[in-house]
Short mmCIF file of N, CA and C in Angstrom, two decimals:
data_model
loop_
_atom_site.label_atom_id
_atom_site.label_comp_id
_atom_site.label_asym_id
_atom_site.label_seq_id
_atom_site.Cartn_x
_atom_site.Cartn_y
_atom_site.Cartn_z
N MET Q 1 -22.16 -34.48 -36.80
CA MET Q 1 -23.02 -35.39 -37.31
C MET Q 1 -24.05 -34.27 -37.55
N ALA Q 2 -25.09 -34.02 -38.66
CA ALA Q 2 -25.92 -33.39 -38.89
C ALA Q 2 -27.64 -34.16 -38.30
N ALA Q 3 -28.16 -32.87 -37.49
CA ALA Q 3 -29.05 -33.52 -36.56
C ALA Q 3 -30.20 -34.23 -38.09
N GLU Q 4 -30.96 -34.47 -36.94
CA GLU Q 4 -31.81 -35.29 -38.12
C GLU Q 4 -32.98 -34.42 -38.30
N PRO Q 5 -33.88 -34.50 -39.22
CA PRO Q 5 -34.48 -33.62 -39.71
C PRO Q 5 -35.49 -33.39 -38.90
N ALA Q 6 -35.91 -32.07 -38.46
CA ALA Q 6 -37.34 -32.15 -37.75
C ALA Q 6 -38.47 -31.96 -38.87
N THR Q 7 -39.63 -32.77 -37.72
CA THR Q 7 -40.81 -32.30 -38.69
C THR Q 7 -41.55 -31.78 -37.56
N VAL Q 8 -42.41 -30.16 -38.33
CA VAL Q 8 -43.21 -29.54 -36.88
C VAL Q 8 -44.65 -30.22 -37.20
N PRO Q 9 -44.95 -30.94 -36.39
CA PRO Q 9 -46.27 -31.64 -36.00
C PRO Q 9 -47.63 -30.41 -36.27
N ALA Q 10 -48.59 -30.64 -36.49
CA ALA Q 10 -49.49 -29.25 -36.53
C ALA Q 10 -50.24 -29.28 -34.97
N ALA Q 11 -50.02 -28.26 -34.61
CA ALA Q 11 -50.53 -27.97 -33.46
C ALA Q 11 -51.50 -28.60 -32.75
N SER Q 12 -52.19 -29.96 -33.41
CA SER Q 12 -53.09 -30.57 -32.46
C SER Q 12 -52.73 -31.80 -32.15
N ASP Q 13 -51.53 -32.17 -32.94
CA ASP Q 13 -50.99 -33.01 -32.81
C ASP Q 13 -50.22 -33.28 -31.65
N PRO Q 14 -50.66 -34.66 -30.55
CA PRO Q 14 -49.44 -34.61 -29.40
C PRO Q 14 -47.89 -34.62 -30.20
N PRO Q 15 -46.79 -34.90 -29.37
CA PRO Q 15 -45.55 -34.60 -29.80
C PRO Q 15 -45.08 -36.00 -29.75
N ALA Q 16 -44.14 -36.63 -30.48
CA ALA Q 16 -43.92 -38.00 -30.15
C ALA Q 16 -43.39 -38.26 -28.77
N ALA Q 17 -43.56 -39.64 -28.27
CA ALA Q 17 -42.63 -39.78 -26.58
C ALA Q 17 -41.32 -39.56 -27.61
N PRO Q 18 -40.78 -38.69 -26.83
CA PRO Q 18 -39.02 -39.12 -26.55
C PRO Q 18 -39.07 -40.80 -26.06
N ASP Q 19 -37.81 -40.37 -26.77
CA ASP Q 19 -36.42 -41.84 -26.85
C ASP Q 19 -36.05 -41.88 -25.86
N PRO Q 20 -35.93 -42.77 -24.71
CA PRO Q 20 -35.98 -42.86 -22.89
C PRO Q 20 -34.28 -42.86 -22.89
N GLU Q 21 -33.33 -43.35 -24.14
CA GLU Q 21 -32.43 -43.03 -23.80
C GLU Q 21 -31.97 -41.37 -24.03
N ARG Q 22 -32.40 -41.12 -25.16
CA ARG Q 22 -32.18 -39.75 -25.43
C ARG Q 22 -32.52 -39.00 -24.54
N LEU Q 23 -33.87 -39.06 -23.72
CA LEU Q 23 -34.73 -38.04 -22.65
C LEU Q 23 -33.95 -38.14 -21.67
N ALA Q 24 -33.20 -39.34 -21.37
CA ALA Q 24 -32.33 -39.60 -20.09
C ALA Q 24 -30.59 -38.40 -20.23
N ILE Q 25 -30.44 -38.14 -21.75
CA ILE Q 25 -29.01 -37.65 -21.46
C ILE Q 25 -29.42 -35.98 -21.87
N ALA Q 26 -31.31 -35.97 -21.89
CA ALA Q 26 -31.38 -34.12 -22.44
C ALA Q 26 -31.89 -33.88 -20.82
N THR Q 27 -31.86 -34.44 -19.88
CA THR Q 27 -31.97 -34.65 -18.68
C THR Q 27 -30.94 -33.89 -18.22
N GLU Q 28 -30.16 -34.79 -18.25
CA GLU Q 28 -28.42 -34.30 -18.00
C GLU Q 28 -27.85 -33.05 -18.51
N VAL Q 29 -28.23 -32.56 -20.02
CA VAL Q 29 -28.00 -31.52 -20.06
C VAL Q 29 -28.85 -30.53 -19.23
N ILE Q 30 -30.22 -30.23 -19.52
CA ILE Q 30 -30.25 -29.30 -18.73
C ILE Q 30 -30.80 -29.12 -17.20
N ASP Q 31 -30.22 -30.21 -16.53
CA ASP Q 31 -29.30 -30.48 -15.08
C ASP Q 31 -28.19 -30.04 -15.19
N GLN Q 32 -27.61 -30.01 -16.03
CA GLN Q 32 -25.91 -29.17 -16.02
C GLN Q 32 -26.32 -27.94 -16.49
N GLY Q 33 -26.89 -27.86 -17.49
CA GLY Q 33 -26.95 -26.14 -18.05
C GLY Q 33 -27.66 -24.98 -17.29
N PHE Q 34 -28.57 -25.59 -16.19
CA PHE Q 34 -29.88 -24.74 -15.85
C PHE Q 34 -29.70 -25.70 -14.17
N PRO Q 35 -28.95 -25.57 -13.55
CA PRO Q 35 -28.91 -25.88 -12.19
C PRO Q 35 -29.77 -25.33 -11.86
N ALA Q 36 -30.89 -26.22 -10.62
CA ALA Q 36 -32.10 -25.76 -9.86
C ALA Q 36 -31.99 -24.82 -9.39
N ALA Q 37 -31.14 -24.07 -8.89
CA ALA Q 37 -30.73 -22.81 -8.12
C ALA Q 37 -30.66 -21.66 -9.22
N ASP Q 38 -30.55 -21.45 -10.43
CA ASP Q 38 -30.20 -20.50 -10.88
C ASP Q 38 -31.26 -20.25 -11.98
N ARG Q 39 -32.36 -21.60 -12.78
CA ARG Q 39 -33.56 -21.22 -12.95
C ARG Q 39 -34.31 -20.26 -12.42
N GLU Q 40 -34.95 -19.92 -11.22
CA GLU Q 40 -35.64 -18.86 -11.27
C GLU Q 40 -34.79 -17.56 -11.60
N PRO Q 41 -33.95 -17.16 -11.16
CA PRO Q 41 -32.95 -15.95 -11.69
C PRO Q 41 -32.92 -15.39 -13.27
N MET Q 42 -32.47 -16.79 -13.38
CA MET Q 42 -32.22 -16.72 -14.97
C MET Q 42 -33.83 -16.31 -15.69
N PHE Q 43 -34.76 -17.02 -15.91
CA PHE Q 43 -36.34 -16.66 -16.31
C PHE Q 43 -37.13 -15.07 -15.47
N PHE Q 44 -36.08 -14.83 -14.46
CA PHE Q 44 -37.23 -13.41 -14.24
C PHE Q 44 -36.36 -12.71 -14.96
N GLY Q 45 -35.04 -12.77 -14.88
CA GLY Q 45 -34.02 -11.81 -15.74
C GLY Q 45 -34.46 -11.00 -16.83
N ALA Q 46 -34.51 -12.79 -17.67
CA ALA Q 46 -35.34 -12.29 -19.31
C ALA Q 46 -36.79 -11.74 -19.04
N ILE Q 47 -37.30 -12.15 -18.25
CA ILE Q 47 -38.75 -11.22 -18.14
C ILE Q 47 -38.03 -9.85 -17.72
N ASP Q 48 -37.46 -9.50 -16.60
CA ASP Q 48 -36.94 -8.03 -16.48
C ASP Q 48 -36.72 -7.22 -17.51
N GLY Q 49 -35.98 -8.53 -18.61
CA GLY Q 49 -34.61 -7.57 -19.50
C GLY Q 49 -36.05 -6.79 -20.45
N LEU Q 50 -36.64 -7.40 -21.07
CA LEU Q 50 -37.79 -7.28 -22.02
C LEU Q 50 -39.34 -6.68 -21.54
N ILE Q 51 -39.61 -6.03 -20.23
CA ILE Q 51 -40.63 -5.42 -19.37
C ILE Q 51 -39.92 -4.48 -20.02
N ALA Q 52 -38.30 -3.88 -19.56
CA ALA Q 52 -38.22 -2.71 -19.29
C ALA Q 52 -38.02 -2.32 -20.86
N GLN Q 53 -37.64 -2.31 -21.82
CA GLN Q 53 -37.52 -2.89 -23.16
C GLN Q 53 -38.83 -2.43 -23.53
N LEU Q 54 -40.27 -3.10 -22.79
CA LEU Q 54 -41.78 -2.54 -23.13
C LEU Q 54 -41.94 -1.14 -22.65
N ARG Q 55 -41.64 -1.23 -21.47
CA ARG Q 55 -41.88 0.03 -21.10
C ARG Q 55 -41.25 1.40 -21.48
N THR Q 56 -39.74 1.44 -22.06
CA THR Q 56 -39.73 1.89 -23.09
C THR Q 56 -40.49 2.19 -24.27
N VAL Q 57 -40.67 1.88 -24.76
CA VAL Q 57 -41.85 1.67 -26.08
C VAL Q 57 -42.87 2.41 -25.66
N HIS Q 58 -43.88 1.87 -24.71
CA HIS Q 58 -45.16 2.71 -24.23
C HIS Q 58 -45.28 3.23 -22.96
N LEU Q 59 -44.20 3.63 -22.41
CA LEU Q 59 -43.73 5.17 -21.76
C LEU Q 59 -43.62 6.16 -22.48
N ALA Q 60 -42.49 6.06 -24.16
CA ALA Q 60 -42.78 7.09 -24.54
C ALA Q 60 -43.90 7.04 -25.25
N GLN Q 61 -44.88 6.68 -25.65
CA GLN Q 61 -46.27 7.55 -25.81
C GLN Q 61 -47.12 8.18 -24.72
N ILE Q 62 -46.43 8.69 -24.03
CA ILE Q 62 -47.52 9.28 -22.70
C ILE Q 62 -46.02 9.96 -21.58
N GLN Q 63 -44.95 10.26 -22.26
CA GLN Q 63 -44.06 10.61 -21.52
C GLN Q 63 -44.17 11.84 -20.69
N ASN Q 64 -45.14 12.47 -21.29
CA ASN Q 64 -45.54 13.82 -21.28
C ASN Q 64 -46.62 14.23 -19.90
N ASP Q 65 -46.45 12.80 -19.43
CA ASP Q 65 -48.20 12.63 -18.63
C ASP Q 65 -47.82 11.55 -17.24
N PRO Q 66 -47.45 12.56 -16.11
CA PRO Q 66 -46.33 11.26 -15.35
C PRO Q 66 -47.82 10.49 -14.41
N GLY Q 67 -48.84 11.53 -14.19
CA GLY Q 67 -49.83 10.35 -14.34
C GLY Q 67 -50.24 9.01 -14.85
N ALA Q 68 -50.39 9.48 -16.19
CA ALA Q 68 -50.61 8.38 -17.15
C ALA Q 68 -49.59 6.99 -16.52
N ALA Q 69 -48.51 7.91 -16.46
CA ALA Q 69 -46.76 6.78 -16.73
C ALA Q 69 -47.06 6.34 -15.45
N ALA Q 70 -47.19 6.75 -14.66
CA ALA Q 70 -47.35 6.01 -13.02
C ALA Q 70 -48.29 5.29 -12.91
N ILE Q 71 -49.10 5.43 -13.87
CA ILE Q 71 -51.09 3.87 -13.40
C ILE Q 71 -50.27 3.05 -14.54
N LEU Q 72 -49.36 2.95 -16.37
CA LEU Q 72 -49.10 2.03 -16.35
C LEU Q 72 -47.73 1.76 -15.82
N ASN Q 73 -47.17 1.96 -15.23
CA ASN Q 73 -45.67 1.34 -14.62
C ASN Q 73 -46.47 1.02 -13.22
N ARG Q 74 -47.64 1.44 -12.24
CA ARG Q 74 -48.30 0.21 -11.28
C ARG Q 74 -49.13 -0.49 -12.00
N LYS Q 75 -49.37 -0.59 -12.83
CA LYS Q 75 -50.14 -2.09 -13.52
C LYS Q 75 -49.37 -2.72 -13.92
N LEU Q 76 -47.94 -2.52 -14.33
CA LEU Q 76 -46.95 -3.54 -14.83
C LEU Q 76 -46.42 -3.95 -14.20
N ASP Q 77 -46.12 -3.29 -12.79
CA ASP Q 77 -45.56 -4.00 -12.14
C ASP Q 77 -46.14 -4.84 -11.04
N ARG Q 78 -47.49 -4.76 -11.13
CA ARG Q 78 -48.25 -5.86 -10.16
C ARG Q 78 -48.77 -7.06 -10.98
N TYR Q 79 -48.70 -6.97 -12.01
CA TYR Q 79 -49.15 -7.88 -13.49
C TYR Q 79 -47.77 -8.86 -12.89
N ILE Q 80 -46.66 -7.96 -13.28
CA ILE Q 80 -45.35 -8.61 -13.57
C ILE Q 80 -45.49 -9.62 -12.48
N ALA Q 81 -45.36 -9.13 -10.77
CA ALA Q 81 -45.18 -9.78 -9.60
C ALA Q 81 -46.14 -10.66 -9.62
N GLN Q 82 -47.39 -10.89 -10.55
CA GLN Q 82 -48.62 -12.34 -10.43
C GLN Q 82 -47.83 -13.15 -11.08
N ALA Q 83 -47.07 -12.32 -12.93
CA ALA Q 83 -46.77 -13.29 -13.63
C ALA Q 83 -45.41 -14.11 -13.43
N LYS Q 84 -44.59 -13.80 -12.21
CA LYS Q 84 -43.23 -14.17 -11.58
C LYS Q 84 -43.67 -15.39 -10.88
N ASP Q 85 -45.00 -15.05 -9.85
CA ASP Q 85 -45.51 -16.22 -9.24
C ASP Q 85 -45.91 -17.61 -9.33
N VAL Q 86 -47.00 -17.13 -10.62
CA VAL Q 86 -46.97 -18.26 -11.60
C VAL Q 86 -46.06 -18.99 -12.20
N LEU Q 87 -44.90 -18.01 -13.15
CA LEU Q 87 -44.04 -18.50 -13.67
C LEU Q 87 -43.24 -19.45 -12.32
N ARG Q 88 -42.98 -19.40 -11.02
CA ARG Q 88 -42.12 -20.41 -10.26
C ARG Q 88 -42.71 -21.57 -10.26
N THR Q 89 -43.99 -21.45 -10.10
CA THR Q 89 -44.76 -23.13 -9.61
C THR Q 89 -43.97 -23.59 -11.19
N HIS Q 90 -44.40 -23.48 -12.45
CA HIS Q 90 -44.13 -23.97 -13.69
C HIS Q 90 -42.83 -24.38 -14.51
N ILE Q 91 -41.89 -23.35 -13.74
CA ILE Q 91 -40.29 -23.90 -14.00
C ILE Q 91 -40.13 -24.75 -13.99
N PRO Q 92 -40.13 -26.10 -13.06
CA PRO Q 92 -39.65 -27.46 -13.43
C PRO Q 92 -40.87 -28.11 -14.39
N ALA Q 93 -41.99 -28.00 -14.80
CA ALA Q 93 -42.32 -28.67 -15.55
C ALA Q 93 -42.02 -27.73 -17.56
N LEU Q 94 -41.39 -26.53 -17.11
CA LEU Q 94 -40.82 -26.09 -18.01
C LEU Q 94 -39.26 -27.01 -18.75
N MET Q 95 -38.54 -27.47 -17.32
CA MET Q 95 -37.34 -27.79 -17.21
C MET Q 95 -37.36 -28.65 -17.86
N GLY Q 96 -38.85 -29.72 -17.69
CA GLY Q 96 -38.83 -30.85 -18.09
C GLY Q 96 -39.34 -31.37 -19.78
N ALA Q 97 -40.33 -30.47 -19.82
CA ALA Q 97 -40.37 -29.96 -21.37
C ALA Q 97 -39.36 -29.60 -22.09
N MET Q 98 -38.83 -29.04 -21.53
CA MET Q 98 -36.81 -28.27 -22.28
C MET Q 98 -36.55 -29.92 -22.96
N ALA Q 99 -36.43 -30.70 -21.93
CA ALA Q 99 -35.20 -31.78 -22.02
C ALA Q 99 -35.88 -32.64 -22.93
N ARG Q 100 -37.89 -32.99 -23.21
CA ARG Q 100 -38.14 -33.57 -23.91
C ARG Q 100 -37.89 -32.94 -25.34
N ALA Q 101 -38.21 -31.70 -25.47
CA ALA Q 101 -37.97 -31.06 -26.85
C ALA Q 101 -36.35 -31.46 -27.34
N TYR Q 102 -35.39 -31.21 -26.73
CA TYR Q 102 -34.10 -31.55 -26.51
C TYR Q 102 -34.13 -32.91 -27.43
N SER Q 103 -34.51 -34.05 -26.33
CA SER Q 103 -34.40 -35.43 -27.13
C SER Q 103 -35.23 -35.64 -28.31
N ARG Q 104 -36.03 -34.52 -28.60
CA ARG Q 104 -36.70 -34.97 -29.81
C ARG Q 104 -35.80 -34.24 -30.81
N GLU Q 105 -35.35 -33.09 -30.76
CA GLU Q 105 -34.30 -32.04 -31.49
C GLU Q 105 -33.26 -32.50 -31.76
N PHE Q 106 -32.35 -33.64 -31.02
CA PHE Q 106 -31.23 -33.67 -31.14
C PHE Q 106 -30.99 -34.96 -30.91
N THR Q 107 -30.00 -35.30 -32.15
CA THR Q 107 -29.44 -37.20 -32.04
C THR Q 107 -28.83 -37.56 -30.41
N LYS Q 108 -29.08 -38.47 -30.55
CA LYS Q 108 -28.14 -39.25 -29.24
C LYS Q 108 -26.74 -38.53 -29.24
N ASP Q 109 -26.06 -38.79 -30.66
CA ASP Q 109 -25.07 -38.27 -30.21
C ASP Q 109 -24.41 -36.45 -30.14
N GLU Q 110 -25.34 -35.60 -30.86
CA GLU Q 110 -25.46 -34.02 -30.42
C GLU Q 110 -25.97 -34.33 -28.53
N LEU Q 111 -26.69 -35.50 -28.27
CA LEU Q 111 -26.67 -34.64 -27.10
C LEU Q 111 -25.83 -34.87 -26.08
N ILE Q 112 -25.04 -36.09 -26.44
CA ILE Q 112 -23.72 -36.83 -25.52
C ILE Q 112 -23.36 -35.34 -26.17
N GLN Q 113 -22.30 -34.62 -27.42
CA GLN Q 113 -22.21 -33.52 -27.07
C GLN Q 113 -22.22 -32.29 -26.63
N LEU Q 114 -23.47 -32.31 -26.23
CA LEU Q 114 -24.01 -31.04 -25.55
C LEU Q 114 -24.01 -31.57 -23.99
N ARG Q 115 -24.07 -32.29 -23.35
CA ARG Q 115 -23.66 -32.51 -22.34
C ARG Q 115 -22.63 -32.29 -21.78
N ALA Q 116 -21.25 -32.47 -22.62
CA ALA Q 116 -19.82 -32.92 -22.42
C ALA Q 116 -20.13 -31.01 -22.53
N PHE Q 117 -20.51 -30.58 -22.93
CA PHE Q 117 -20.15 -29.06 -23.63
C PHE Q 117 -21.02 -28.19 -21.95
N ALA Q 118 -22.07 -28.68 -21.81
CA ALA Q 118 -22.64 -28.45 -20.20
C ALA Q 118 -21.46 -28.50 -18.99
N ALA Q 119 -20.97 -29.42 -19.10
CA ALA Q 119 -20.12 -29.67 -18.28
C ALA Q 119 -19.12 -28.90 -18.07
N THR Q 120 -18.37 -28.38 -19.06
CA THR Q 120 -17.39 -26.96 -18.87
C THR Q 120 -17.99 -25.42 -18.52
N SER Q 121 -16.54 -25.29 -18.23
CA SER Q 121 -17.50 -23.25 -17.13
C SER Q 121 -18.00 -22.78 -18.56
N ALA Q 122 -17.34 -23.45 -19.52
CA ALA Q 122 -17.73 -22.43 -20.43
C ALA Q 122 -19.62 -22.51 -21.00
N GLY Q 123 -19.18 -23.94 -20.98
CA GLY Q 123 -20.78 -24.41 -21.32
C GLY Q 123 -21.68 -24.15 -20.77
N ARG Q 124 -21.76 -23.66 -18.97
CA ARG Q 124 -22.43 -23.66 -17.78
C ARG Q 124 -22.63 -22.49 -18.17
N HIS Q 125 -21.77 -21.07 -18.32
CA HIS Q 125 -22.00 -19.71 -18.74
C HIS Q 125 -22.69 -19.29 -19.93
N PHE Q 126 -22.18 -20.07 -20.70
CA PHE Q 126 -23.15 -20.23 -22.00
C PHE Q 126 -25.06 -20.80 -21.81
N PHE Q 127 -25.12 -21.62 -21.00
CA PHE Q 127 -26.52 -22.06 -20.53
C PHE Q 127 -27.40 -20.55 -19.38
N LEU Q 128 -26.57 -20.37 -18.75
CA LEU Q 128 -27.18 -19.93 -17.89
C LEU Q 128 -27.48 -18.62 -18.11
N ARG Q 129 -26.66 -17.91 -19.07
CA ARG Q 129 -26.09 -16.38 -19.17
C ARG Q 129 -26.36 -16.38 -20.84
N SER Q 130 -27.45 -17.06 -21.40
CA SER Q 130 -27.79 -16.99 -22.86
C SER Q 130 -29.08 -16.17 -22.74
N ALA Q 131 -30.04 -16.70 -21.34
CA ALA Q 131 -31.38 -15.50 -21.56
C ALA Q 131 -31.07 -14.07 -21.36
N SER Q 132 -29.82 -13.77 -21.06
CA SER Q 132 -29.45 -12.10 -20.03
C SER Q 132 -29.30 -11.65 -22.09
N LEU Q 133 -28.83 -12.15 -22.07
CA LEU Q 133 -28.64 -11.39 -23.38
C LEU Q 133 -29.49 -10.79 -24.45
N LEU Q 134 -30.68 -11.20 -23.88
CA LEU Q 134 -31.73 -10.08 -23.95
C LEU Q 134 -31.66 -8.37 -23.01
N ARG Q 135 -30.78 -8.36 -21.94
CA ARG Q 135 -30.34 -7.44 -22.17
C ARG Q 135 -29.55 -6.73 -22.37
N ASP Q 136 -28.87 -7.03 -23.44
CA ASP Q 136 -27.50 -7.17 -23.63
C ASP Q 136 -28.21 -5.40 -24.47
N PRO Q 137 -27.50 -4.34 -24.46
CA PRO Q 137 -27.48 -3.12 -24.72
C PRO Q 137 -28.23 -2.82 -26.61
N ASP Q 138 -27.42 -3.27 -26.72
CA ASP Q 138 -27.48 -3.84 -28.61
C ASP Q 138 -28.97 -4.39 -28.99
N PHE Q 139 -28.95 -5.85 -28.03
CA PHE Q 139 -30.09 -6.48 -28.03
C PHE Q 139 -31.35 -5.60 -28.01
N ALA Q 140 -31.35 -4.97 -27.09
CA ALA Q 140 -32.21 -3.77 -26.21
C ALA Q 140 -32.96 -3.20 -27.23
N ALA Q 141 -31.68 -2.23 -27.76
CA ALA Q 141 -31.80 -1.39 -28.41
C ALA Q 141 -32.29 -1.71 -30.01
N ALA Q 142 -31.71 -2.71 -30.72
CA ALA Q 142 -32.66 -3.56 -31.84
C ALA Q 142 -34.51 -3.69 -31.47
N ASN Q 143 -34.41 -4.37 -30.34
CA ASN Q 143 -35.67 -5.11 -30.04
C ASN Q 143 -36.58 -3.80 -29.59
N VAL Q 144 -36.58 -2.48 -29.19
CA VAL Q 144 -37.09 -1.06 -28.66
C VAL Q 144 -37.48 -1.01 -30.05
N ALA Q 145 -36.25 -0.74 -31.18
CA ALA Q 145 -36.90 -0.74 -32.16
C ALA Q 145 -37.75 -1.06 -32.97
N TYR Q 146 -37.71 -2.33 -33.10
CA TYR Q 146 -38.64 -3.30 -33.62
C TYR Q 146 -40.14 -3.19 -32.90
N ALA Q 147 -40.43 -3.25 -31.49
CA ALA Q 147 -41.15 -3.27 -31.07
C ALA Q 147 -42.28 -1.75 -31.28
N ARG Q 148 -41.42 -0.47 -31.10
CA ARG Q 148 -41.57 0.45 -31.59
C ARG Q 148 -42.43 1.07 -32.61
N GLU Q 149 -42.01 -0.32 -33.87
CA GLU Q 149 -42.60 0.05 -35.24
C GLU Q 149 -43.48 -0.80 -35.49
N LEU Q 150 -43.48 -1.83 -34.25
CA LEU Q 150 -44.71 -2.38 -34.28
C LEU Q 150 -46.12 -2.27 -33.21
N GLN Q 151 -46.04 -0.97 -32.62
CA GLN Q 151 -46.91 -0.81 -32.14
C GLN Q 151 -48.00 -0.03 -32.71
N PRO Q 152 -47.70 0.72 -33.80
CA PRO Q 152 -49.33 1.51 -34.28
C PRO Q 152 -50.09 0.46 -34.75
N GLY Q 153 -49.41 -0.72 -35.36
CA GLY Q 153 -50.44 -1.53 -36.06
C GLY Q 153 -51.01 -2.48 -34.79
N LEU Q 154 -50.83 -2.72 -33.54
CA LEU Q 154 -51.21 -2.92 -33.02
C LEU Q 154 -52.16 -2.83 -32.10
N VAL Q 155 -52.00 -1.41 -32.11
CA VAL Q 155 -52.86 -0.42 -31.53
C VAL Q 155 -54.33 -0.29 -32.21
N ARG Q 156 -54.16 -0.45 -33.87
CA ARG Q 156 -54.84 -0.46 -35.14
C ARG Q 156 -55.62 -1.83 -35.02
N MET Q 157 -55.18 -2.79 -35.06
CA MET Q 157 -55.14 -4.20 -34.46
C MET Q 157 -56.47 -3.81 -33.53
N ARG Q 158 -56.13 -3.82 -32.54
CA ARG Q 158 -56.97 -3.97 -31.51
C ARG Q 158 -58.15 -2.83 -31.31
N ASP Q 159 -58.02 -1.78 -31.70
CA ASP Q 159 -59.39 -0.49 -31.99
C ASP Q 159 -60.06 -1.23 -33.04
N GLU Q 160 -59.94 -2.15 -33.74
CA GLU Q 160 -60.48 -2.45 -34.96
C GLU Q 160 -61.26 -3.94 -34.60
N LEU Q 161 -60.37 -4.59 -34.07
CA LEU Q 161 -61.00 -6.03 -32.94
C LEU Q 161 -62.44 -5.52 -31.90
N THR Q 162 -62.05 -4.42 -31.66
CA THR Q 162 -63.18 -4.06 -29.90
C THR Q 162 -64.33 -3.36 -31.09
N ALA Q 163 -63.98 -2.69 -32.22
CA ALA Q 163 -65.23 -2.40 -32.92
C ALA Q 163 -66.25 -2.92 -33.90
N GLU Q 164 -65.00 -4.68 -34.20
CA GLU Q 164 -65.91 -5.74 -34.58
C GLU Q 164 -66.71 -6.22 -33.80
N LEU Q 165 -66.10 -6.47 -32.73
CA LEU Q 165 -66.99 -7.42 -32.20
C LEU Q 165 -68.06 -7.06 -31.25
N LYS Q 166 -67.49 -5.55 -30.92
CA LYS Q 166 -68.87 -5.27 -30.45
C LYS Q 166 -70.18 -4.62 -31.91
N ALA Q 167 -69.94 -4.69 -32.52
CA ALA Q 167 -70.39 -4.86 -33.83
C ALA Q 167 -71.24 -6.14 -33.94
N TYR Q 168 -70.45 -7.26 -33.86
CA TYR Q 168 -70.81 -8.87 -33.93
C TYR Q 168 -71.84 -9.01 -32.55
N PHE Q 169 -71.44 -8.81 -31.33
CA PHE Q 169 -72.68 -8.79 -30.35
C PHE Q 169 -73.41 -8.09 -30.24
N MET Q 170 -73.59 -7.03 -30.72
CA MET Q 170 -74.93 -6.00 -30.74
C MET Q 170 -75.82 -7.29 -31.77
N GLN Q 171 -75.98 -7.56 -32.83
CA GLN Q 171 -76.26 -8.44 -33.46
C GLN Q 171 -76.02 -9.95 -33.18
N HIS Q 172 -75.55 -10.67 -32.61
CA HIS Q 172 -75.59 -11.44 -31.97
C HIS Q 172 -74.99 -11.92 -30.52
N PRO Q 173 -75.95 -11.78 -29.62
CA PRO Q 173 -75.81 -11.69 -27.82
C PRO Q 173 -74.78 -12.98 -27.73
N PRO Q 174 -73.78 -12.90 -27.07
CA PRO Q 174 -73.47 -14.13 -26.47
C PRO Q 174 -74.36 -14.93 -25.55
N LYS Q 175 -74.43 -16.58 -26.15
CA LYS Q 175 -74.61 -17.26 -25.54
C LYS Q 175 -74.06 -17.91 -24.09
N PRO Q 176 -74.79 -18.34 -22.88
CA PRO Q 176 -73.97 -18.50 -21.84
C PRO Q 176 -73.40 -20.30 -22.46
N SER Q 177 -71.48 -19.94 -21.43
CA SER Q 177 -71.53 -20.73 -21.71
C SER Q 177 -71.78 -22.23 -21.23
N SER Q 178 -71.61 -23.57 -21.61
CA SER Q 178 -72.10 -24.33 -20.54
C SER Q 178 -71.24 -24.89 -18.90
N ASP Q 179 -70.54 -24.53 -18.71
CA ASP Q 179 -69.71 -24.53 -17.68
C ASP Q 179 -70.37 -23.17 -16.82
N SER Q 180 -71.00 -22.51 -16.89
CA SER Q 180 -71.70 -21.44 -15.81
C SER Q 180 -72.95 -22.04 -15.20
#
C-alpha cells in the first residue's frame, strides 16, 4: 500500500495531532527499533563519525601547523563533550518526536509492517545500525569530498557576513533586548 501523500507544513504551522492508534503503533516501532539502552551509543556514534569527517576537512587547512591543529582539536573535543551532555537529556524527547513523525508519515498498515520488521533480527539490526552507516568508509569519503568543496564558500560567507554586520552595526548600534 502506498503512503498517504505527505504535505509539508509551513515552518510556523504546528504539526497535525497524531492519530492515537497510529501513534501507539509508531511508538512500538521506535521502542523495538531503537531500544532505550542502545539509543545513546547510536546517537553518539553518528556524531563521532561526522565529527571525524569534519576534522579531516578542517585539519587539512592547518596540517602544517601542529599548534593550530591542537587548538582546533581541543575546542572540538570540549564542544562535542558538551553537545553529548545536552543530547543525552534530549534523547527521550527525540524518540517521542520520531514516533509522532512516524505516525504522521506512515499509514496504519505501513506502521504495522514496520513494527513486524522491527521485531525481526534484520529489523533490529537495520534500525540500530542505520546511523552507523555515516561512518562507513565509502560514505565518509563522499561526505568529506562534499565538505571540502563546500568549505571555501562557507568561509567566504562567514567573512562577508561578519563585514556586513560590522558595517551595519556601526551605523545602527544594537538596542538592548527587552529581557536584558
